[in-house]
Coordinates of C-alpha atoms (C1' of nucleotides) in Angstrom, one line a residue:
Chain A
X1 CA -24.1 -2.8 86.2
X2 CA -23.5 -3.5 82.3
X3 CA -19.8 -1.6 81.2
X4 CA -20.7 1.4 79.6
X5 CA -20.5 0.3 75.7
X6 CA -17.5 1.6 73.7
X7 CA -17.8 4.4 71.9
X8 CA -19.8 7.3 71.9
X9 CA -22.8 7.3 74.6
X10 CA -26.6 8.1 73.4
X11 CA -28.0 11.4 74.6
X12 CA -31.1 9.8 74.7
X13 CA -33.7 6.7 76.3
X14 CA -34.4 4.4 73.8
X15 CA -37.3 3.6 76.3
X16 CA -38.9 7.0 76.3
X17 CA -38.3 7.3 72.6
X18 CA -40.5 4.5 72.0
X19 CA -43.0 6.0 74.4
X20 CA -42.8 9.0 72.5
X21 CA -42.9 7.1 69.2
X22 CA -45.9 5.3 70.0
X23 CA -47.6 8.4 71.2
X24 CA -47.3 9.8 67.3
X25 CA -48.7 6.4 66.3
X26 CA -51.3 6.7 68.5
X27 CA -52.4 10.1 67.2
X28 CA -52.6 9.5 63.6
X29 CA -52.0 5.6 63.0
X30 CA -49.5 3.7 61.8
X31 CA -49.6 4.5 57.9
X32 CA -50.1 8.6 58.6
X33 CA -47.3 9.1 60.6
X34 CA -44.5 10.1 58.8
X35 CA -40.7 9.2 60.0
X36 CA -40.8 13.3 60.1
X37 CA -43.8 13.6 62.7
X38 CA -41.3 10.5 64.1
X39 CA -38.3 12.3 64.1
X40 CA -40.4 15.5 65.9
X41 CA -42.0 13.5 68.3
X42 CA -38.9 11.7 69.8
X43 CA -36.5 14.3 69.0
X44 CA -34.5 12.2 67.4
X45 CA -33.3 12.7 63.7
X46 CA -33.8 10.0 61.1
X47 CA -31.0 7.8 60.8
X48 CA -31.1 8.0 65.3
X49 CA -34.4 6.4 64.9
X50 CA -33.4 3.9 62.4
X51 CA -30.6 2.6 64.3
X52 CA -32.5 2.4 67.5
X53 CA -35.1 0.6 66.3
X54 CA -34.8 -0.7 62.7
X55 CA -36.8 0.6 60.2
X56 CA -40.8 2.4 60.5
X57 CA -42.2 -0.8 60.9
X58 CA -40.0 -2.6 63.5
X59 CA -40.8 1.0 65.7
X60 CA -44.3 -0.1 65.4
X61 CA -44.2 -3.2 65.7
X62 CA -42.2 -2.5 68.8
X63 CA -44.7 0.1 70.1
X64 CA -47.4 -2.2 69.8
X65 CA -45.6 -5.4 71.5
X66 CA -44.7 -2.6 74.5
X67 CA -48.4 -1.6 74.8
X68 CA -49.8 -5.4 74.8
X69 CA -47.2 -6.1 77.6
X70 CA -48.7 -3.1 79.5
X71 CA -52.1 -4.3 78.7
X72 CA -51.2 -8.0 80.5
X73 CA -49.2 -6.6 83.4
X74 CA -52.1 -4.2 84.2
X75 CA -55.1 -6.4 84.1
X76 CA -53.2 -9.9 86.3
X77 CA -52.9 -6.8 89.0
X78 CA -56.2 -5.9 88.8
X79 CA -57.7 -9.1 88.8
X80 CA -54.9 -10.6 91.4
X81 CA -57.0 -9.2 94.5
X82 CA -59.8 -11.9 95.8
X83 CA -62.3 -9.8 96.1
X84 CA -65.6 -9.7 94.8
X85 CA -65.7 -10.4 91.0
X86 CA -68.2 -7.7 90.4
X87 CA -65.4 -5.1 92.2
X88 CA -62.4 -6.5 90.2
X89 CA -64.7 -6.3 86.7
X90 CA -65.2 -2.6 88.2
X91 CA -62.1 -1.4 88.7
X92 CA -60.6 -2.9 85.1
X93 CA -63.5 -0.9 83.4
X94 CA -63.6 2.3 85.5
X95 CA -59.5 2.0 84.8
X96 CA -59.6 1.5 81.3
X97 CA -62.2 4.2 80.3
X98 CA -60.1 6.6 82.1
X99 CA -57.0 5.4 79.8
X100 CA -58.8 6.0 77.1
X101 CA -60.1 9.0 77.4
X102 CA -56.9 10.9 77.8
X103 CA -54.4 12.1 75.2
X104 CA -53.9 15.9 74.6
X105 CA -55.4 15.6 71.1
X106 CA -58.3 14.1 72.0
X107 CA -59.4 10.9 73.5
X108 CA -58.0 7.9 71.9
X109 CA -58.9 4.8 73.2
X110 CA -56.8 1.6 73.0
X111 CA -53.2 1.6 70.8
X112 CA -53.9 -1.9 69.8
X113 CA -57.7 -1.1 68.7
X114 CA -57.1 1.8 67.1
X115 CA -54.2 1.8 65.3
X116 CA -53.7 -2.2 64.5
X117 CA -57.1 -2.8 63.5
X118 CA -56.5 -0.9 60.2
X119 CA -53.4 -2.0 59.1
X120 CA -54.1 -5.8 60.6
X121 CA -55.7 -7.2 57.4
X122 CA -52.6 -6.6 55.1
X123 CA -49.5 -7.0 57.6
X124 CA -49.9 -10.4 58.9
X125 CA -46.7 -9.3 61.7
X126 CA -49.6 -6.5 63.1
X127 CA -52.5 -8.9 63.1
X128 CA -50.4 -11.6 65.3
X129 CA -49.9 -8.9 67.7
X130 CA -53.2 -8.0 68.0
X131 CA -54.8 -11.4 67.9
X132 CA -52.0 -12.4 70.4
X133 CA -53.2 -9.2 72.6
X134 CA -57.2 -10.1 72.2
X135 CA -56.1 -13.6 73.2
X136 CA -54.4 -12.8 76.4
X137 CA -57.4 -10.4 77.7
X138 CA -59.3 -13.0 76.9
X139 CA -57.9 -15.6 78.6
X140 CA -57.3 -13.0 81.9
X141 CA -61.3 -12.2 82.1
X142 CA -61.8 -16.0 81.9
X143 CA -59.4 -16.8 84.7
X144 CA -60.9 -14.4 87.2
X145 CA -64.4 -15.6 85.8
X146 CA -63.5 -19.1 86.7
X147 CA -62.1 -18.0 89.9
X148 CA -65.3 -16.0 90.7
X149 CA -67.2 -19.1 89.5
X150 CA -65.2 -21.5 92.1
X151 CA -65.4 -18.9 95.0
X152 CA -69.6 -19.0 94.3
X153 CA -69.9 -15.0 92.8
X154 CA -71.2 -17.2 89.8
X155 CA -73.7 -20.4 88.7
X156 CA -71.6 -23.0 88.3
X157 CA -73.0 -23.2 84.9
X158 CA -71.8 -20.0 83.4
X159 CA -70.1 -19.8 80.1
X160 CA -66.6 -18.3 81.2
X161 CA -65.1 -18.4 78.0
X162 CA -68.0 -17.1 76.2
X163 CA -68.5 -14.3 79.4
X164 CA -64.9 -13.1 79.0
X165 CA -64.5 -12.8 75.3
X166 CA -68.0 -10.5 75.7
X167 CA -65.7 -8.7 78.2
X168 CA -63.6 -8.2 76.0
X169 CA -65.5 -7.1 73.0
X170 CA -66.7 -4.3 75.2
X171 CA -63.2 -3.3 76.2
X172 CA -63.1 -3.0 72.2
X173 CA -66.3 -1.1 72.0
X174 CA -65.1 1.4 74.0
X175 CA -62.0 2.2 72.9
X176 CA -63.7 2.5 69.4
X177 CA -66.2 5.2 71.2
X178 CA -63.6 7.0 72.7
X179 CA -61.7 7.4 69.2
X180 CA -65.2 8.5 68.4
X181 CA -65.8 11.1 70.7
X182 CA -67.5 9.4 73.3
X183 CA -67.3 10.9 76.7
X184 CA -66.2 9.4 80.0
X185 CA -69.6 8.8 81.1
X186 CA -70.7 7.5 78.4
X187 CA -67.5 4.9 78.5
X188 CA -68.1 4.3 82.3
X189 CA -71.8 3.3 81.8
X190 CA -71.1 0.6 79.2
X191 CA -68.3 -0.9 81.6
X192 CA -71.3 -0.6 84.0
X193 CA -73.8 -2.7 82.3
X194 CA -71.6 -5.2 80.8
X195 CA -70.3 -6.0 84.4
X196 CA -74.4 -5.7 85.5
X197 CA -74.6 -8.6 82.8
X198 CA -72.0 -10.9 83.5
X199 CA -72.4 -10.3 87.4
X200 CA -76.4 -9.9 87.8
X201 CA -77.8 -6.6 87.8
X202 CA -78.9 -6.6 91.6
X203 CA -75.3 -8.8 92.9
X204 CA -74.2 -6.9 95.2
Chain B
X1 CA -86.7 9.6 33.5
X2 CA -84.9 12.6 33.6
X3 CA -83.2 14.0 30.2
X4 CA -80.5 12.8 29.2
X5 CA -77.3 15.0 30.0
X6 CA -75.8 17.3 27.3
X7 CA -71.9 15.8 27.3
X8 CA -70.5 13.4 26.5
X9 CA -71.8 10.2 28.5
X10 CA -69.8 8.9 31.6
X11 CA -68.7 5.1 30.9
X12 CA -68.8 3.8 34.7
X13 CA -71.3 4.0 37.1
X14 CA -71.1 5.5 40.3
X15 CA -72.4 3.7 42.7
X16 CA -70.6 1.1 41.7
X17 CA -67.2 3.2 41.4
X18 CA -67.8 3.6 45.5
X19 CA -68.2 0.2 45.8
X20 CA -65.3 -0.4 44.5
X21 CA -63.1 2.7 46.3
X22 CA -65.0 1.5 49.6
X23 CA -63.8 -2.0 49.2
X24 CA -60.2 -1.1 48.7
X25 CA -60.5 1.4 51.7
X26 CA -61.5 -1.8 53.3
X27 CA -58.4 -3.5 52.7
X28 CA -55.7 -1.3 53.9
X29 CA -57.6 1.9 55.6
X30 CA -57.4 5.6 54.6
X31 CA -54.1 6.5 54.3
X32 CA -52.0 3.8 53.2
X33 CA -54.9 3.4 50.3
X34 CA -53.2 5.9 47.2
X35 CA -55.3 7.2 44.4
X36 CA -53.7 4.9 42.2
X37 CA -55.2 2.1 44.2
X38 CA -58.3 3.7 43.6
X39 CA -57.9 3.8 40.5
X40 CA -56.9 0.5 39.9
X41 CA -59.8 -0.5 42.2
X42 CA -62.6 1.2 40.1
X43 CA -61.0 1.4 36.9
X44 CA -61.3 4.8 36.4
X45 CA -58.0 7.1 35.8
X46 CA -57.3 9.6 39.0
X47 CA -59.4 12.6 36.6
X48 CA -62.2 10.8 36.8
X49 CA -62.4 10.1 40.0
X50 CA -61.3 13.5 40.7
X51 CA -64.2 14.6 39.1
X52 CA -66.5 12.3 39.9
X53 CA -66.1 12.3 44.0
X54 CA -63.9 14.9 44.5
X55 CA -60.6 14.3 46.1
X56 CA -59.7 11.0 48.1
X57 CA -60.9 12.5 51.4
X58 CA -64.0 13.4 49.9
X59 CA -65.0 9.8 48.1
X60 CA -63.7 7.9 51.8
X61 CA -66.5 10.2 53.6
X62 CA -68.9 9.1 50.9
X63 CA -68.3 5.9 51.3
X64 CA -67.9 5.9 55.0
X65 CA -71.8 7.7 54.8
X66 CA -72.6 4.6 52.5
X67 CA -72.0 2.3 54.7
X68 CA -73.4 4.2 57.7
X69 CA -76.6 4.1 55.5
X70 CA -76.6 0.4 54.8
X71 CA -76.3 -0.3 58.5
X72 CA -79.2 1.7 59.5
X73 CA -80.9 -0.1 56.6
X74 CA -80.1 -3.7 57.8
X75 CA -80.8 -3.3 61.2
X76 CA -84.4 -1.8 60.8
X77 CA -85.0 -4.8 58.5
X78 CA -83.8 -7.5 61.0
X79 CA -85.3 -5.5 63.7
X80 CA -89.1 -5.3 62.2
X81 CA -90.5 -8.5 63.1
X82 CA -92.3 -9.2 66.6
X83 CA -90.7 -11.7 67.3
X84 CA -88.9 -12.5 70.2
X85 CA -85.8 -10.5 71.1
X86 CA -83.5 -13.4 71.3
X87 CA -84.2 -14.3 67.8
X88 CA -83.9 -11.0 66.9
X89 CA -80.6 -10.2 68.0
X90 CA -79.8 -13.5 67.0
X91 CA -80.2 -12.8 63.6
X92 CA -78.5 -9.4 64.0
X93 CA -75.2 -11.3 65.2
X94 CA -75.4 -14.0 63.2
X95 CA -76.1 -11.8 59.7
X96 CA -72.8 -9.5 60.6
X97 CA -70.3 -12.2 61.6
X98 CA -71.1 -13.5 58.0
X99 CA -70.5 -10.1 56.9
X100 CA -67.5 -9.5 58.6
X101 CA -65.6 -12.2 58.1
X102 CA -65.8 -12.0 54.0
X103 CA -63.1 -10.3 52.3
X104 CA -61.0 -12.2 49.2
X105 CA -57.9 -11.1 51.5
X106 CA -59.1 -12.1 54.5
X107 CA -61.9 -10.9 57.0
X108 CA -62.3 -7.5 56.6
X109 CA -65.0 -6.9 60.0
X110 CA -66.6 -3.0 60.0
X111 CA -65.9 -0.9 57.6
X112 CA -66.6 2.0 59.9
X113 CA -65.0 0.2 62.9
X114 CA -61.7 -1.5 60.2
X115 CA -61.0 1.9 59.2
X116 CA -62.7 5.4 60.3
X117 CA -61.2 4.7 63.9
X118 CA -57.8 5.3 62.7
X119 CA -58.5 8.4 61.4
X120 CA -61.5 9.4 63.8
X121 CA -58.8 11.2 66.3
X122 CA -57.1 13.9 63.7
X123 CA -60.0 14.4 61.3
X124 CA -63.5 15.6 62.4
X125 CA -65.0 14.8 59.8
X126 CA -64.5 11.3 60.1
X127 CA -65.3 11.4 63.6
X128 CA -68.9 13.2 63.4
X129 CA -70.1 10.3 60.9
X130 CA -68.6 7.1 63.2
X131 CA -70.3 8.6 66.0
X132 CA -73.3 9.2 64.2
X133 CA -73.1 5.7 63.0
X134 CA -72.5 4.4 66.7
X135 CA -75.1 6.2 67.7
X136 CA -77.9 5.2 65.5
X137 CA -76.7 1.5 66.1
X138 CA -77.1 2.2 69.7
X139 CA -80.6 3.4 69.0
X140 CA -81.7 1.1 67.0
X141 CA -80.2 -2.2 69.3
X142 CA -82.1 0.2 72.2
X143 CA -85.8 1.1 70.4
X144 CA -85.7 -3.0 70.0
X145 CA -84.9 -3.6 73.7
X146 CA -87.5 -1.6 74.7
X147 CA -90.0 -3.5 72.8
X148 CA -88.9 -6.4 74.2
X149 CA -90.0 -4.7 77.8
X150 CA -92.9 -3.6 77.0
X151 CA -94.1 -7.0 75.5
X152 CA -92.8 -8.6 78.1
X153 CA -89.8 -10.0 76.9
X154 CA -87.5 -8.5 79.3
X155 CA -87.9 -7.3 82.5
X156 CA -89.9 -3.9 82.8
X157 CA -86.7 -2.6 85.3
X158 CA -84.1 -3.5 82.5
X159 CA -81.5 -0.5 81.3
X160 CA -82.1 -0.8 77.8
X161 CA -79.7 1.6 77.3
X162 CA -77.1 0.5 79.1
X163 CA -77.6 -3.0 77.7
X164 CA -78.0 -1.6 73.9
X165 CA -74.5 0.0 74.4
X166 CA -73.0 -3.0 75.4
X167 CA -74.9 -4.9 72.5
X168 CA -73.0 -2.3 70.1
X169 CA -69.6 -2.6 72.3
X170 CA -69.6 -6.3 71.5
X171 CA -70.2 -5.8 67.9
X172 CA -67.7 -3.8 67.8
X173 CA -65.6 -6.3 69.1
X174 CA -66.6 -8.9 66.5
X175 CA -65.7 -6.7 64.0
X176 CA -61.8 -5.8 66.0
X177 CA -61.3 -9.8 66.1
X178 CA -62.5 -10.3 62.2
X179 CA -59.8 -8.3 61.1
X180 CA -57.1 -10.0 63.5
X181 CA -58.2 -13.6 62.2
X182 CA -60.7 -14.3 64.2
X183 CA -62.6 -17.4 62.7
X184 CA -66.3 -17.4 62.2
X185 CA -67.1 -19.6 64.7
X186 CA -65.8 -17.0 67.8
X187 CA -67.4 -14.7 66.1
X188 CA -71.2 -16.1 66.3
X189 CA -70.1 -17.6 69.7
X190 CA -69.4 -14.0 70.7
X191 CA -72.7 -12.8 69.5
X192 CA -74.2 -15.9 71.0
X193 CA -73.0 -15.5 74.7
X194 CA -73.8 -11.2 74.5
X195 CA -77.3 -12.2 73.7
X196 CA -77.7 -15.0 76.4
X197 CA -76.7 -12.2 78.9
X198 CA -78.8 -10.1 77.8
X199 CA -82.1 -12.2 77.3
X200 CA -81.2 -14.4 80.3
X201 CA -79.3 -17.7 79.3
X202 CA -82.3 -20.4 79.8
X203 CA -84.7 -18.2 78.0
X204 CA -86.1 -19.4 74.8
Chain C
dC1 C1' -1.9 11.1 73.2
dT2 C1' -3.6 8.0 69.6
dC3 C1' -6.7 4.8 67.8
dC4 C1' -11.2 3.3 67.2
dA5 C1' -16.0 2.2 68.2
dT6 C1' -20.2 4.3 68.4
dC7 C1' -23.5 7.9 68.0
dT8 C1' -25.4 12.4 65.8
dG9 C1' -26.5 15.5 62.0
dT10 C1' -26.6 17.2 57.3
dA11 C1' -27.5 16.1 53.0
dC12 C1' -29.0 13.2 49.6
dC13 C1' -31.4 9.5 46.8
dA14 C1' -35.0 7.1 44.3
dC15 C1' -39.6 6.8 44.6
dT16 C1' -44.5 7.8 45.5
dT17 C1' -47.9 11.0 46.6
dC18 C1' -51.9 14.1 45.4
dG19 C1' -53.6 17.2 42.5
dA20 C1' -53.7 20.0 38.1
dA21 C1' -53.1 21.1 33.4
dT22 C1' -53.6 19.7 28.8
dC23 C1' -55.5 17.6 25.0
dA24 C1' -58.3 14.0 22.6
dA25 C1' -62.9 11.5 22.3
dA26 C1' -67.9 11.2 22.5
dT27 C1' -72.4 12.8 22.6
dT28 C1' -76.4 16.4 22.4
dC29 C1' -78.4 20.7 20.8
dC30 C1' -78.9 24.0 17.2
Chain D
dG1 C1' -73.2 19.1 9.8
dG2 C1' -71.0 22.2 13.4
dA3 C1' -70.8 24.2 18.0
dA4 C1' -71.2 23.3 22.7
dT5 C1' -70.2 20.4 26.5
dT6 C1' -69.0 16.8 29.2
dT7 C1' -66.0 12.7 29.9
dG8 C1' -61.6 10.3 29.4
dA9 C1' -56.4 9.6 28.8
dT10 C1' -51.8 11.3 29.2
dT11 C1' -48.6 13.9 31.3
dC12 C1' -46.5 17.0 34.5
dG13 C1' -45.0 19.1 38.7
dA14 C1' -44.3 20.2 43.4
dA15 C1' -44.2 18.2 47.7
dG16 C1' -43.4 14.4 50.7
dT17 C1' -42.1 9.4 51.4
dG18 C1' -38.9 5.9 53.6
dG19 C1' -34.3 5.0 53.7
dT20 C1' -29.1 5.7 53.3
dA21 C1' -24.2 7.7 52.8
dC22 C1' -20.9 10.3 54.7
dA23 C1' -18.6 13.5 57.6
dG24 C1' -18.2 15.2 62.3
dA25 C1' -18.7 14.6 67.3
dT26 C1' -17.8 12.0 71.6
dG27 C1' -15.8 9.2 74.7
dG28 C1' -13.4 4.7 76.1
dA29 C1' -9.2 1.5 75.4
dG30 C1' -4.4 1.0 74.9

DNA sequence: CTCCATCTGTACCACTTCGAATCAAATTCC
DNA sequence: GGAATTTGATTCGAAGTGGTACAGATGGAG
């Protein structure tokens, strides 16, 4: 138990405000939101979010490093099971569509995807983020392909690294079709026939 | 040649005004793009381009549609020839990882996928015209599959539409990891490995 | 109780935003 | 040549932007 600090206590959780914070993010992007739709979201006034979490930028920034930690945690339990690769594919894509599709708002896919993307090409702090983020999925779908690969699920010849960054790029696609409109179904099947792909349509 | 209008005449061009709003769109996205971007972009003063496109939600749906309409323009051409379906949709992902990763400040990927995905969620307008796009891609990637089957190319029991999905999914994808550095080669080696799975990774 | 560190809230600042109004310039029709 | 008509440049204004200063609130330390 940390001393309580010194002087006055915050009423709030600097943890939720940052869920809350990324949540208006989420919505509208990074460059739309306002520190107003900010302040509404968190219920925190200006200068409450500034000295929580630095300026607009360092919230993002913050909001997108929480997310990619998510992302990790969630896909090495996923794929920490040894089961069949075909089931551990499975459940990451059946997982993931149902992430995306929810948001009161509308669906809207992946944080990183579709909030990042845009402002990646100018802020060189957002693209490491994300090209951190796309490196670690990649490099999780690889090591369960490789595992899958050493168990026998796959030719000893397959193209892991090439397989998983596929993977990936259909993660991507479907957080761009949600963001689109796309329904669950329609997310579900292309986690479907990716893993139909990489696995063999009839593998069991 | 139709008449000449009565006014005076306009100095710029159009088409070429788009162009040049679409590629500064590029760059930084809808919102944090200002119409005095634009109009340093194009070189017209904010009047003109007031008059000439409207207001700035107005010319980004134009030149969202523009781009929608060069896709569909691309992949008919690269789809036309009989040949096989791994050349095909080798040339289709080898033509747009050149695309996407040019850019004077760095690679830029989809313009669709680099930009409308932010807005997609809040604006429906936006939305309707990247799924339209996404939709005609899928088409297009499927209509090809299916020739493939019927000549013989594929499988008769293959889900072209599951697999053109996923051939628009990884595209996609390219275009998320163009605009977070990704280097050219990843790109084509993306492309590469998503059409080994789908036309079988010996075949020619 | 007194001092002081920390947090909250109001108000404010300089700046940028989008869009409109205004006026000057250029071209065609009469 | 003059009127009509469209384009172009300058300017303005209301609203919103990110960020900050300062006073008041809250609780621990001595």
């Amino acid at each position: 138990m940390e001393p309580r600090p010194r002087g006055r206590p915050r009423t709030y959780d600097p943890a939720v405000a940052l869920d809350q914070a990324r949540a208006a993010f989420w919505n509208t992007g990074y460059a739309a939101t306002s520190l107003d739709d900010l302040s509404a979201a968190t219920g925190l006034n200006r200068p409450s979010l500034y000295g929580a979490f630095g300026d607009k930028k360092a919230m993002y920034i913050q909001a997108l490093e929480k997310s990619r930690a998510e992302i990790n945690v969630s896909l090495a339990a996923a794929f920490a099971p040894e089961d069949h690769l075909r089931t551990a594919l499975t459940r990451v894509y059946e997982a993931t569509a149902a992430i995306y599709m929810r948001g009161e708002a509308g669906p809207r896919g992946c944080f990183l995807v579709g909030t990042a993307v845009t402002e990646a090409v100018d802020d060189p702090d957002v693209r490491a983020v994300l090209a951190a983020a796309l490196a670690e999925i990649d490099a999780a779908f690889e090591g369960r392909i490789r595992r899958a690969m050493e168990v026998g699920n796959l030719p000893g010849s397959s193209d892991a690294a090439g397989m998983a960054r596929v993977a990936t790029g259909v993660l991507n696609g479907m957080a761009v079709r949600a963001r689109a409109g796309g329904d669950l179904a329609t997310l579900r099947a292309m986690g479907a026939s990716v893993v139909d792909l990489i696995c063999g349509r009839a593998g069991r």
